[in-house]
Coordinates of C-alpha atoms in Angstrom, one line a residue:
Chain G
M116 CA 34.5 112.4 72.8
T117 CA 34.5 115.6 70.9
A118 CA 31.6 117.9 69.9
A119 CA 33.0 117.5 66.4
A120 CA 32.4 113.8 66.6
L121 CA 29.0 114.3 68.0
A122 CA 27.9 116.7 65.2
A123 CA 29.1 114.3 62.5
A124 CA 27.1 111.8 64.0
L125 CA 24.2 113.8 64.0
T126 CA 24.9 115.1 60.2
D127 CA 25.6 111.8 58.5
N128 CA 22.9 110.8 56.0
D129 CA 21.2 114.0 56.5
D130 CA 20.9 116.9 54.1
S131 CA 19.6 119.9 56.5
G132 CA 23.1 121.0 56.7
K133 CA 25.9 121.4 59.6
G134 CA 24.7 122.1 62.7
V135 CA 26.3 123.2 65.7
I136 CA 26.6 121.6 69.4
H137 CA 26.1 123.8 72.4
T138 CA 26.6 123.3 76.1
L139 CA 27.8 119.6 76.0
K140 CA 28.4 118.3 79.8
R141 CA 28.6 114.9 80.8
L142 CA 25.9 113.8 83.3
S143 CA 27.0 110.7 84.8
G144 CA 28.6 107.0 84.5
G145 CA 31.5 104.5 85.1
A146 CA 33.9 104.1 82.6
N147 CA 31.9 101.8 80.5
M148 CA 28.7 104.0 80.5
E149 CA 28.8 107.6 79.3
T150 CA 25.5 109.9 79.0
W151 CA 26.0 113.3 77.8
A152 CA 23.4 116.2 77.5
F153 CA 23.6 118.9 74.8
D154 CA 21.8 121.4 72.3
W155 CA 22.0 120.8 68.8
E156 CA 21.5 124.0 66.8
V157 CA 20.5 123.4 62.9
D158 CA 18.7 125.9 60.7
G159 CA 18.2 128.1 63.6
E160 CA 16.1 125.7 65.5
T161 CA 17.8 124.3 68.9
R162 CA 16.8 120.7 70.2
P163 CA 17.9 119.6 73.9
L164 CA 19.2 116.1 73.2
I165 CA 21.1 113.1 75.1
L166 CA 23.8 110.8 74.3
R167 CA 24.3 107.4 75.5
R168 CA 27.3 105.5 74.8
S169 CA 29.2 102.8 76.0
P170 CA 32.9 103.1 74.7
I171 CA 34.2 100.3 76.2
D172 CA 32.9 96.9 77.2
A173 CA 34.0 95.8 80.8
V174 CA 31.3 93.9 82.1
D175 CA 30.9 90.5 81.2
S176 CA 27.2 89.1 80.6
D177 CA 26.7 87.2 83.6
S178 CA 27.5 90.5 85.8
P179 CA 24.4 92.1 87.9
L180 CA 26.0 95.1 85.9
A181 CA 25.6 93.6 82.7
Q182 CA 23.9 95.9 80.6
L183 CA 21.7 95.8 77.2
P184 CA 23.9 96.6 74.2
L185 CA 23.1 100.2 73.7
T186 CA 21.6 99.5 70.2
S187 CA 19.3 97.0 71.6
E188 CA 18.1 99.6 74.5
A189 CA 17.5 101.9 72.0
A190 CA 15.2 99.2 70.3
L191 CA 13.1 99.0 73.2
L192 CA 11.9 102.5 73.6
P193 CA 9.5 102.4 70.5
L194 CA 8.4 99.2 71.8
A195 CA 7.4 100.7 74.9
A196 CA 6.1 104.1 73.2
A197 CA 3.7 101.9 71.3
Q198 CA 2.1 100.7 74.3
G199 CA 1.7 104.4 75.8
V200 CA 4.7 104.4 77.9
P201 CA 6.1 108.0 78.0
V202 CA 9.9 107.7 77.0
P203 CA 12.6 109.9 74.8
T204 CA 12.4 109.7 71.4
V205 CA 15.2 107.8 69.6
L206 CA 17.0 110.0 66.9
R207 CA 20.4 108.2 66.1
V208 CA 21.1 105.0 66.8
L209 CA 25.4 104.7 66.6
G210 CA 26.6 101.1 65.8
E211 CA 29.7 99.6 66.6
D212 CA 30.9 100.6 63.5
T213 CA 30.5 104.4 64.2
D214 CA 33.1 106.4 65.8
L215 CA 31.0 107.2 68.9
G216 CA 29.2 103.9 68.7
P217 CA 27.9 101.6 70.2
G218 CA 25.0 103.8 71.6
Y219 CA 22.1 106.2 70.6
I220 CA 21.0 110.0 70.7
M221 CA 17.5 110.7 72.1
S222 CA 15.3 113.8 72.8
R223 CA 15.8 115.3 76.4
E224 CA 12.6 115.4 78.0
P225 CA 12.0 118.5 80.5
G226 CA 11.8 117.5 84.0
E227 CA 13.2 116.4 87.3
A228 CA 15.1 113.0 87.9
L229 CA 17.0 113.5 90.8
P230 CA 15.0 111.8 93.8
G231 CA 16.0 114.5 96.6
R232 CA 14.5 117.4 94.6
I233 CA 11.3 114.9 93.7
L234 CA 10.7 113.8 97.3
A235 CA 11.3 117.2 99.0
D236 CA 10.5 120.2 96.7
E237 CA 7.1 121.8 97.3
R238 CA 7.2 122.6 93.6
Y239 CA 6.6 118.4 93.1
A240 CA 3.9 117.9 96.1
G241 CA 1.2 117.5 93.7
A242 CA 3.5 115.1 91.8
R243 CA 4.1 113.1 94.7
E244 CA 0.2 112.6 95.2
Q245 CA -0.1 111.1 91.8
L246 CA 3.3 109.4 91.2
A247 CA 2.6 105.7 92.7
Y248 CA -0.5 105.5 90.7
Q249 CA 1.2 106.3 87.8
C250 CA 3.9 104.4 88.0
G251 CA 1.4 101.1 88.3
E252 CA -0.1 102.4 85.2
T253 CA 2.9 102.8 83.5
L254 CA 4.3 99.7 84.7
A255 CA 1.1 97.7 83.5
R256 CA 1.5 99.3 79.8
I257 CA 5.3 98.4 79.5
H258 CA 4.0 94.9 80.8
R259 CA 1.8 94.6 77.9
V260 CA 5.1 94.1 75.6
A261 CA 5.0 90.4 75.3
A262 CA 8.2 88.5 76.1
D263 CA 8.3 87.0 72.5
T264 CA 8.5 90.4 70.7
V265 CA 11.6 92.1 72.6
P266 CA 15.1 92.1 70.8
A267 CA 17.0 89.0 71.4
A268 CA 19.6 90.5 73.7
V269 CA 17.1 91.3 76.2
P270 CA 17.6 88.5 78.8
N271 CA 15.1 85.8 79.7
Q272 CA 15.9 83.7 82.2
P273 CA 13.9 81.7 84.4
L274 CA 14.2 82.7 88.4
P275 CA 15.9 79.1 89.2
E276 CA 18.5 79.8 86.7
R277 CA 18.8 83.7 88.2
L278 CA 19.3 82.6 91.4
A279 CA 21.7 79.9 90.8
A280 CA 23.6 83.1 89.3
Q281 CA 23.0 84.7 92.7
Q282 CA 24.6 81.7 94.4
A283 CA 27.6 81.8 91.8
L284 CA 28.2 85.6 92.3
L285 CA 28.3 84.6 96.1
D286 CA 30.8 82.1 95.5
R287 CA 32.7 84.0 93.3
Y288 CA 33.1 87.2 96.2
G289 CA 34.2 84.7 98.7
N290 CA 31.0 84.1 100.5
A291 CA 31.9 87.2 102.6
S292 CA 28.2 87.7 103.8
P293 CA 26.3 85.4 105.6
V294 CA 23.2 87.6 105.4
H295 CA 23.3 87.5 101.7
Q296 CA 23.5 83.8 102.1
L297 CA 20.3 83.8 104.4
A298 CA 18.5 85.8 101.9
L299 CA 19.2 83.9 98.7
N300 CA 18.5 80.8 100.8
W301 CA 14.9 82.1 101.8
L302 CA 14.3 83.1 98.0
L303 CA 15.0 79.7 96.8
D304 CA 12.5 78.2 99.4
N305 CA 9.7 80.8 98.6
A306 CA 10.3 81.2 95.1
P307 CA 6.5 82.2 93.5
E308 CA 5.5 79.9 90.4
A309 CA 4.8 82.8 88.0
S310 CA 1.8 82.5 85.8
R311 CA 2.6 85.9 83.8
H312 CA 5.7 86.4 81.7
C313 CA 6.7 89.9 80.1
L314 CA 9.2 92.6 79.0
L315 CA 10.2 94.5 82.7
H316 CA 12.1 97.6 82.9
G317 CA 14.7 95.9 85.1
D318 CA 15.5 99.2 86.6
F319 CA 12.0 101.2 87.2
R320 CA 12.7 103.3 90.1
N321 CA 13.3 106.7 91.9
G322 CA 15.9 108.3 90.1
N323 CA 15.1 107.0 86.5
L324 CA 11.8 108.6 86.2
L325 CA 11.3 112.2 84.8
V326 CA 8.7 113.9 86.7
D327 CA 7.1 117.2 86.6
E328 CA 4.7 119.1 88.4
N329 CA 1.9 116.9 87.3
G330 CA 3.4 113.6 87.8
L331 CA 5.3 110.9 85.3
V332 CA 7.0 112.6 82.3
A333 CA 9.1 109.8 81.2
V334 CA 10.8 106.3 82.2
L335 CA 14.7 106.6 81.7
D336 CA 17.4 104.5 81.8
W337 CA 16.4 100.8 80.2
E338 CA 19.5 99.2 80.2
L339 CA 18.9 96.4 82.6
A340 CA 15.5 95.5 81.0
H341 CA 14.7 91.7 80.8
C342 CA 11.9 89.2 80.6
G343 CA 10.3 88.0 84.0
D344 CA 7.3 87.7 86.3
P345 CA 5.5 91.3 86.4
A346 CA 5.5 91.4 90.1
E347 CA 9.3 92.0 90.1
D348 CA 9.0 95.3 88.6
L349 CA 6.6 96.7 91.2
G350 CA 8.7 94.9 94.3
Y351 CA 12.1 96.7 92.6
L352 CA 10.3 100.3 92.6
C353 CA 9.3 99.6 96.5
G354 CA 13.2 98.6 97.4
N355 CA 14.2 100.5 100.7
V356 CA 17.3 101.9 98.7
W357 CA 15.1 103.3 96.4
R358 CA 13.2 105.2 98.9
F359 CA 15.8 107.7 99.4
G360 CA 15.3 107.9 103.5
R361 CA 11.6 107.8 103.4
S362 CA 11.2 104.4 104.4
D363 CA 7.4 105.4 105.3
K364 CA 6.6 105.8 101.9
P365 CA 7.0 102.2 100.3
V366 CA 6.7 103.2 96.5
G367 CA 10.0 105.0 96.0
G368 CA 9.7 107.3 98.7
F369 CA 6.5 108.9 97.5
G370 CA 3.7 106.8 97.8
D371 CA 1.7 103.8 99.2
Y372 CA 1.1 100.2 97.9
A373 CA -2.5 100.6 97.6
S374 CA -2.2 103.8 94.9
L375 CA 0.3 101.5 93.1
L376 CA -1.7 98.5 92.9
A377 CA -5.0 100.2 92.0
G378 CA -2.8 102.1 89.0
Y379 CA -1.7 98.7 87.8
R380 CA -5.0 97.0 88.0
A381 CA -6.5 100.0 86.3
V382 CA -4.7 99.5 83.1
A383 CA -3.6 95.8 83.6
G384 CA -7.1 94.4 84.9
W385 CA -5.5 92.3 87.9
A386 CA -2.1 93.3 90.0
P387 CA -0.1 91.2 92.0
D388 CA -0.7 91.0 95.6
L389 CA 1.6 92.2 98.9
D390 CA 3.3 88.9 99.4
E391 CA 4.4 89.0 95.6
I392 CA 5.8 92.3 96.0
H393 CA 7.6 91.4 99.1
Y394 CA 8.9 88.4 97.6
W395 CA 10.7 90.8 95.0
E396 CA 11.6 93.3 97.6
V397 CA 14.1 90.7 99.1
Y398 CA 15.2 89.9 95.7
C399 CA 16.0 93.4 94.9
A400 CA 17.6 94.1 97.9
L401 CA 19.9 91.2 97.7
G402 CA 20.4 92.3 94.1
W403 CA 21.7 95.6 95.3
G404 CA 24.2 93.7 97.5
L405 CA 25.4 91.8 94.8
V406 CA 25.6 95.1 92.5
C407 CA 27.7 96.6 95.4
L408 CA 30.0 93.6 95.6
T409 CA 30.3 93.5 91.6
M410 CA 31.7 97.3 91.8
V411 CA 34.1 96.5 94.1
D412 CA 35.3 93.6 92.3
L413 CA 35.4 95.8 89.0
Y414 CA 37.5 98.2 90.9
R415 CA 39.9 95.6 92.4
S416 CA 40.4 94.0 88.8
G417 CA 41.6 97.1 87.5
A418 CA 38.7 96.9 85.0
D419 CA 37.2 100.0 86.0
T420 CA 39.2 102.0 88.8
T421 CA 36.8 105.0 89.6
L422 CA 36.0 106.3 93.2
E423 CA 32.3 105.8 92.8
R424 CA 33.1 101.9 92.3
A425 CA 35.1 101.8 95.0
A426 CA 32.8 103.5 97.2
V427 CA 29.8 101.9 96.4
G428 CA 31.0 98.3 97.5
R429 CA 30.6 100.4 101.2
R430 CA 26.7 100.1 100.4
N431 CA 26.6 96.7 100.8
S432 CA 25.7 96.7 104.3
E433 CA 22.4 98.7 103.1
S434 CA 21.2 95.6 101.7
E435 CA 22.4 93.7 104.6
M436 CA 20.2 95.9 107.1
D437 CA 17.1 96.1 104.3
L438 CA 17.3 92.1 104.1
L439 CA 17.1 91.7 108.0
L440 CA 14.3 94.1 108.2
L441 CA 12.4 91.9 105.2
L442 CA 12.9 88.5 106.8
D443 CA 12.2 89.6 110.4
G444 CA 9.2 87.1 111.3
R445 CA 9.7 85.2 108.3
L446 CA 12.4 83.3 108.9
Chain Z
M173 CA 52.6 118.7 121.1
S174 CA 52.6 115.3 119.3
Q175 CA 52.6 115.2 115.4
T176 CA 48.9 115.4 113.5
E177 CA 47.1 111.9 114.2
A178 CA 45.9 109.9 111.3
T179 CA 42.2 111.0 112.2
E180 CA 43.0 114.5 112.5
L181 CA 44.3 114.2 108.7
L182 CA 41.3 112.4 107.4
Q183 CA 39.3 115.6 109.2
A184 CA 41.4 118.0 107.5
V185 CA 41.4 116.6 104.4
Q186 CA 37.4 115.9 104.3
S187 CA 37.0 119.7 105.5
F188 CA 39.1 120.7 102.4
L189 CA 37.1 118.8 99.6
R190 CA 33.9 120.2 101.2
Q191 CA 34.6 123.6 102.0
Q192 CA 37.5 124.6 99.4
V193 CA 37.3 122.6 96.4
L194 CA 33.5 121.2 96.4
P195 CA 32.1 125.2 95.9
Q196 CA 34.3 125.4 92.8
L197 CA 32.8 122.4 91.0
E198 CA 29.9 121.3 89.5
G199 CA 27.9 118.2 87.8
F200 CA 29.7 115.2 87.7
D201 CA 32.9 116.4 89.5
A202 CA 31.0 118.1 92.4
Y203 CA 29.4 114.6 92.9
T204 CA 32.7 112.6 92.6
T205 CA 34.1 115.1 95.1
R206 CA 31.5 114.5 97.8
V207 CA 31.7 110.8 97.2
A208 CA 35.7 111.5 98.0
A209 CA 34.6 113.3 101.4
N210 CA 32.1 110.4 102.3
S211 CA 34.5 108.0 101.6
L212 CA 37.0 109.4 104.0
A213 CA 34.3 109.6 106.7
I214 CA 33.6 106.2 106.3
V215 CA 37.4 105.7 106.8
A216 CA 37.5 107.7 110.2
R217 CA 34.2 105.8 111.4
D218 CA 36.1 102.6 110.3
Y219 CA 39.0 103.4 112.6
A220 CA 36.9 103.9 115.7
G221 CA 34.4 101.0 115.2
R222 CA 36.5 98.2 113.4
D223 CA 37.3 96.7 117.3
E224 CA 33.9 96.2 118.4
L225 CA 32.9 94.4 115.1
N226 CA 35.9 92.2 115.4
R227 CA 34.4 91.6 119.0
L228 CA 31.6 90.4 117.6
D229 CA 33.1 88.3 115.2
Q230 CA 35.0 86.9 117.5
A231 CA 32.4 85.6 120.1
A232 CA 30.4 84.1 117.3
A233 CA 33.6 82.3 115.8
K234 CA 33.6 80.8 119.5
R235 CA 29.8 80.0 119.7
W236 CA 29.3 78.4 116.6
D237 CA 32.7 77.0 116.1
L238 CA 33.7 78.6 112.9
G239 CA 37.1 79.0 113.1
E240 CA 39.8 82.0 113.2
T241 CA 38.0 85.0 113.8
A242 CA 38.6 86.6 110.4
A243 CA 37.4 83.5 108.6
A244 CA 34.1 83.5 110.8
T245 CA 31.5 85.3 108.5
K246 CA 32.7 83.1 105.6
N247 CA 32.5 80.0 107.5
L248 CA 29.2 80.7 108.6
S249 CA 28.0 81.8 105.1
L250 CA 29.2 78.1 104.0
A251 CA 27.2 76.7 106.7
L252 CA 24.1 78.7 105.9
K253 CA 24.4 77.5 101.9
N254 CA 24.9 73.5 103.1
R255 CA 22.1 74.4 105.8
S256 CA 24.1 72.9 108.0
I257 CA 23.4 75.4 111.0
A258 CA 20.3 76.2 112.8
V259 CA 18.7 79.8 111.9
D260 CA 18.0 80.6 115.3
Q261 CA 17.5 83.8 117.8
P262 CA 20.8 83.9 119.0
L263 CA 22.2 83.5 115.0
L264 CA 20.0 86.3 114.0
D265 CA 20.7 88.8 116.7
Y266 CA 24.5 88.0 116.0
L267 CA 23.6 88.7 112.3
R268 CA 21.7 91.9 113.2
A269 CA 24.0 93.5 115.5
R270 CA 27.0 92.7 113.0
S271 CA 25.0 94.6 110.1
L272 CA 23.9 97.3 112.7
H273 CA 27.5 97.9 113.5
Q274 CA 28.9 97.7 110.1
L275 CA 26.2 100.1 108.9
A276 CA 27.0 102.2 111.6
I277 CA 30.4 102.8 110.1
D278 CA 29.3 102.8 106.6
N279 CA 26.6 104.7 106.1
P280 CA 24.6 105.7 109.4
R281 CA 22.4 108.2 107.7
Y282 CA 20.9 105.7 105.6
S283 CA 17.1 105.2 106.6
G284 CA 17.3 101.0 107.6
F285 CA 20.1 101.7 109.9
Q286 CA 17.2 103.9 112.2
Q287 CA 14.9 101.1 111.1
G288 CA 17.1 98.5 112.6
C289 CA 17.8 100.8 115.7
E290 CA 14.3 101.0 116.4
R291 CA 13.4 97.2 115.7
W292 CA 16.4 95.7 117.8
P293 CA 17.7 98.6 120.1
G294 CA 19.5 96.1 122.4
L295 CA 21.8 95.1 119.4
A296 CA 22.8 98.7 118.2
P297 CA 26.0 100.2 118.8

């Protein structure tokens, strides 16, 4: 990835003259996903931008790490924006036929996404008060996007199929964890009859939310978007793994259930109950364990030999502990 | 004086990464270096805690007739999948003790570890 290729992608079909890339910096990611921050200076004006690209396709589509094609992810942002969800503005969609693609370039919004800072810095004390309510409102807006209006690549699987896929993964990874099997049995035995079906963000959690002193600024990282029961997004946000040490604050480590549900109800006119949210917290905890195991598998197969992949495998036991705590008294 | 112990080498490399390499890095490289140092800390704890974990599995293999100790968790998973084993208090206590011991190795700073230790103090390492 070079600044020259990036500049070329930005000037294609653009008569505004050749611009200059400044402070190009890779932010994060594994081998199959790159996120870059940079400034684009053109005609004396500088715009802070983000490039997301997936140069290699390392993960098959039935993997829990399977991500939307970035071109579909780019198509979701305007759909969410139309419902009043704060999201970055997409500037360029880079198809597979381009040097950098598939990927897209979007605005870089000012704000903080690091959970540690959002949960601890005095600067965000006011934001923390608001955030659970704002997350409820924002999720309700995302959920106004009807399942039949999203790009075809957005997964739309009934819950029984998703649970069967989780069993297939446990089998594929050698049935190594009795706790995972116990949890999957519970999920099968307690599966709710969802009365609603809509677009879900799929990864709506502390870490993917851009925050400033007043609270939520933008919802990032839509690559796990799919369709399903709206309670899933709320339960996921409350998963212990995404509370970053603040287990006493169930909503992302910053808020309580009542605020989240009040915000949701204010926009949607209804809200899931705590039992539904608990179900999806269990689902989320098992999902996190499967993500950890999938990362080890990627590492062992040679598909992605980065240290991060190997190391995340050891976080599997976090999911086991969360599952045992969540299921205590319910088995 | 004996030669350097494996545990001492692990400690020395961790210190090198944290104190000499990390301050010179930022962004993605700093993050990955922190992951590298943490990984060595896991190896050190694994070295110290593995025997106790094996003892738990050995006792479980005997109690529930799960075959070789190394295959105990797999055989238990399959029995749960087939619903051919009762999920009772002793079984849950084994799973809780096992997960607490594993988490003590992998990430004792995880909030769930503290919660688990408080909920089941008699099973914690």
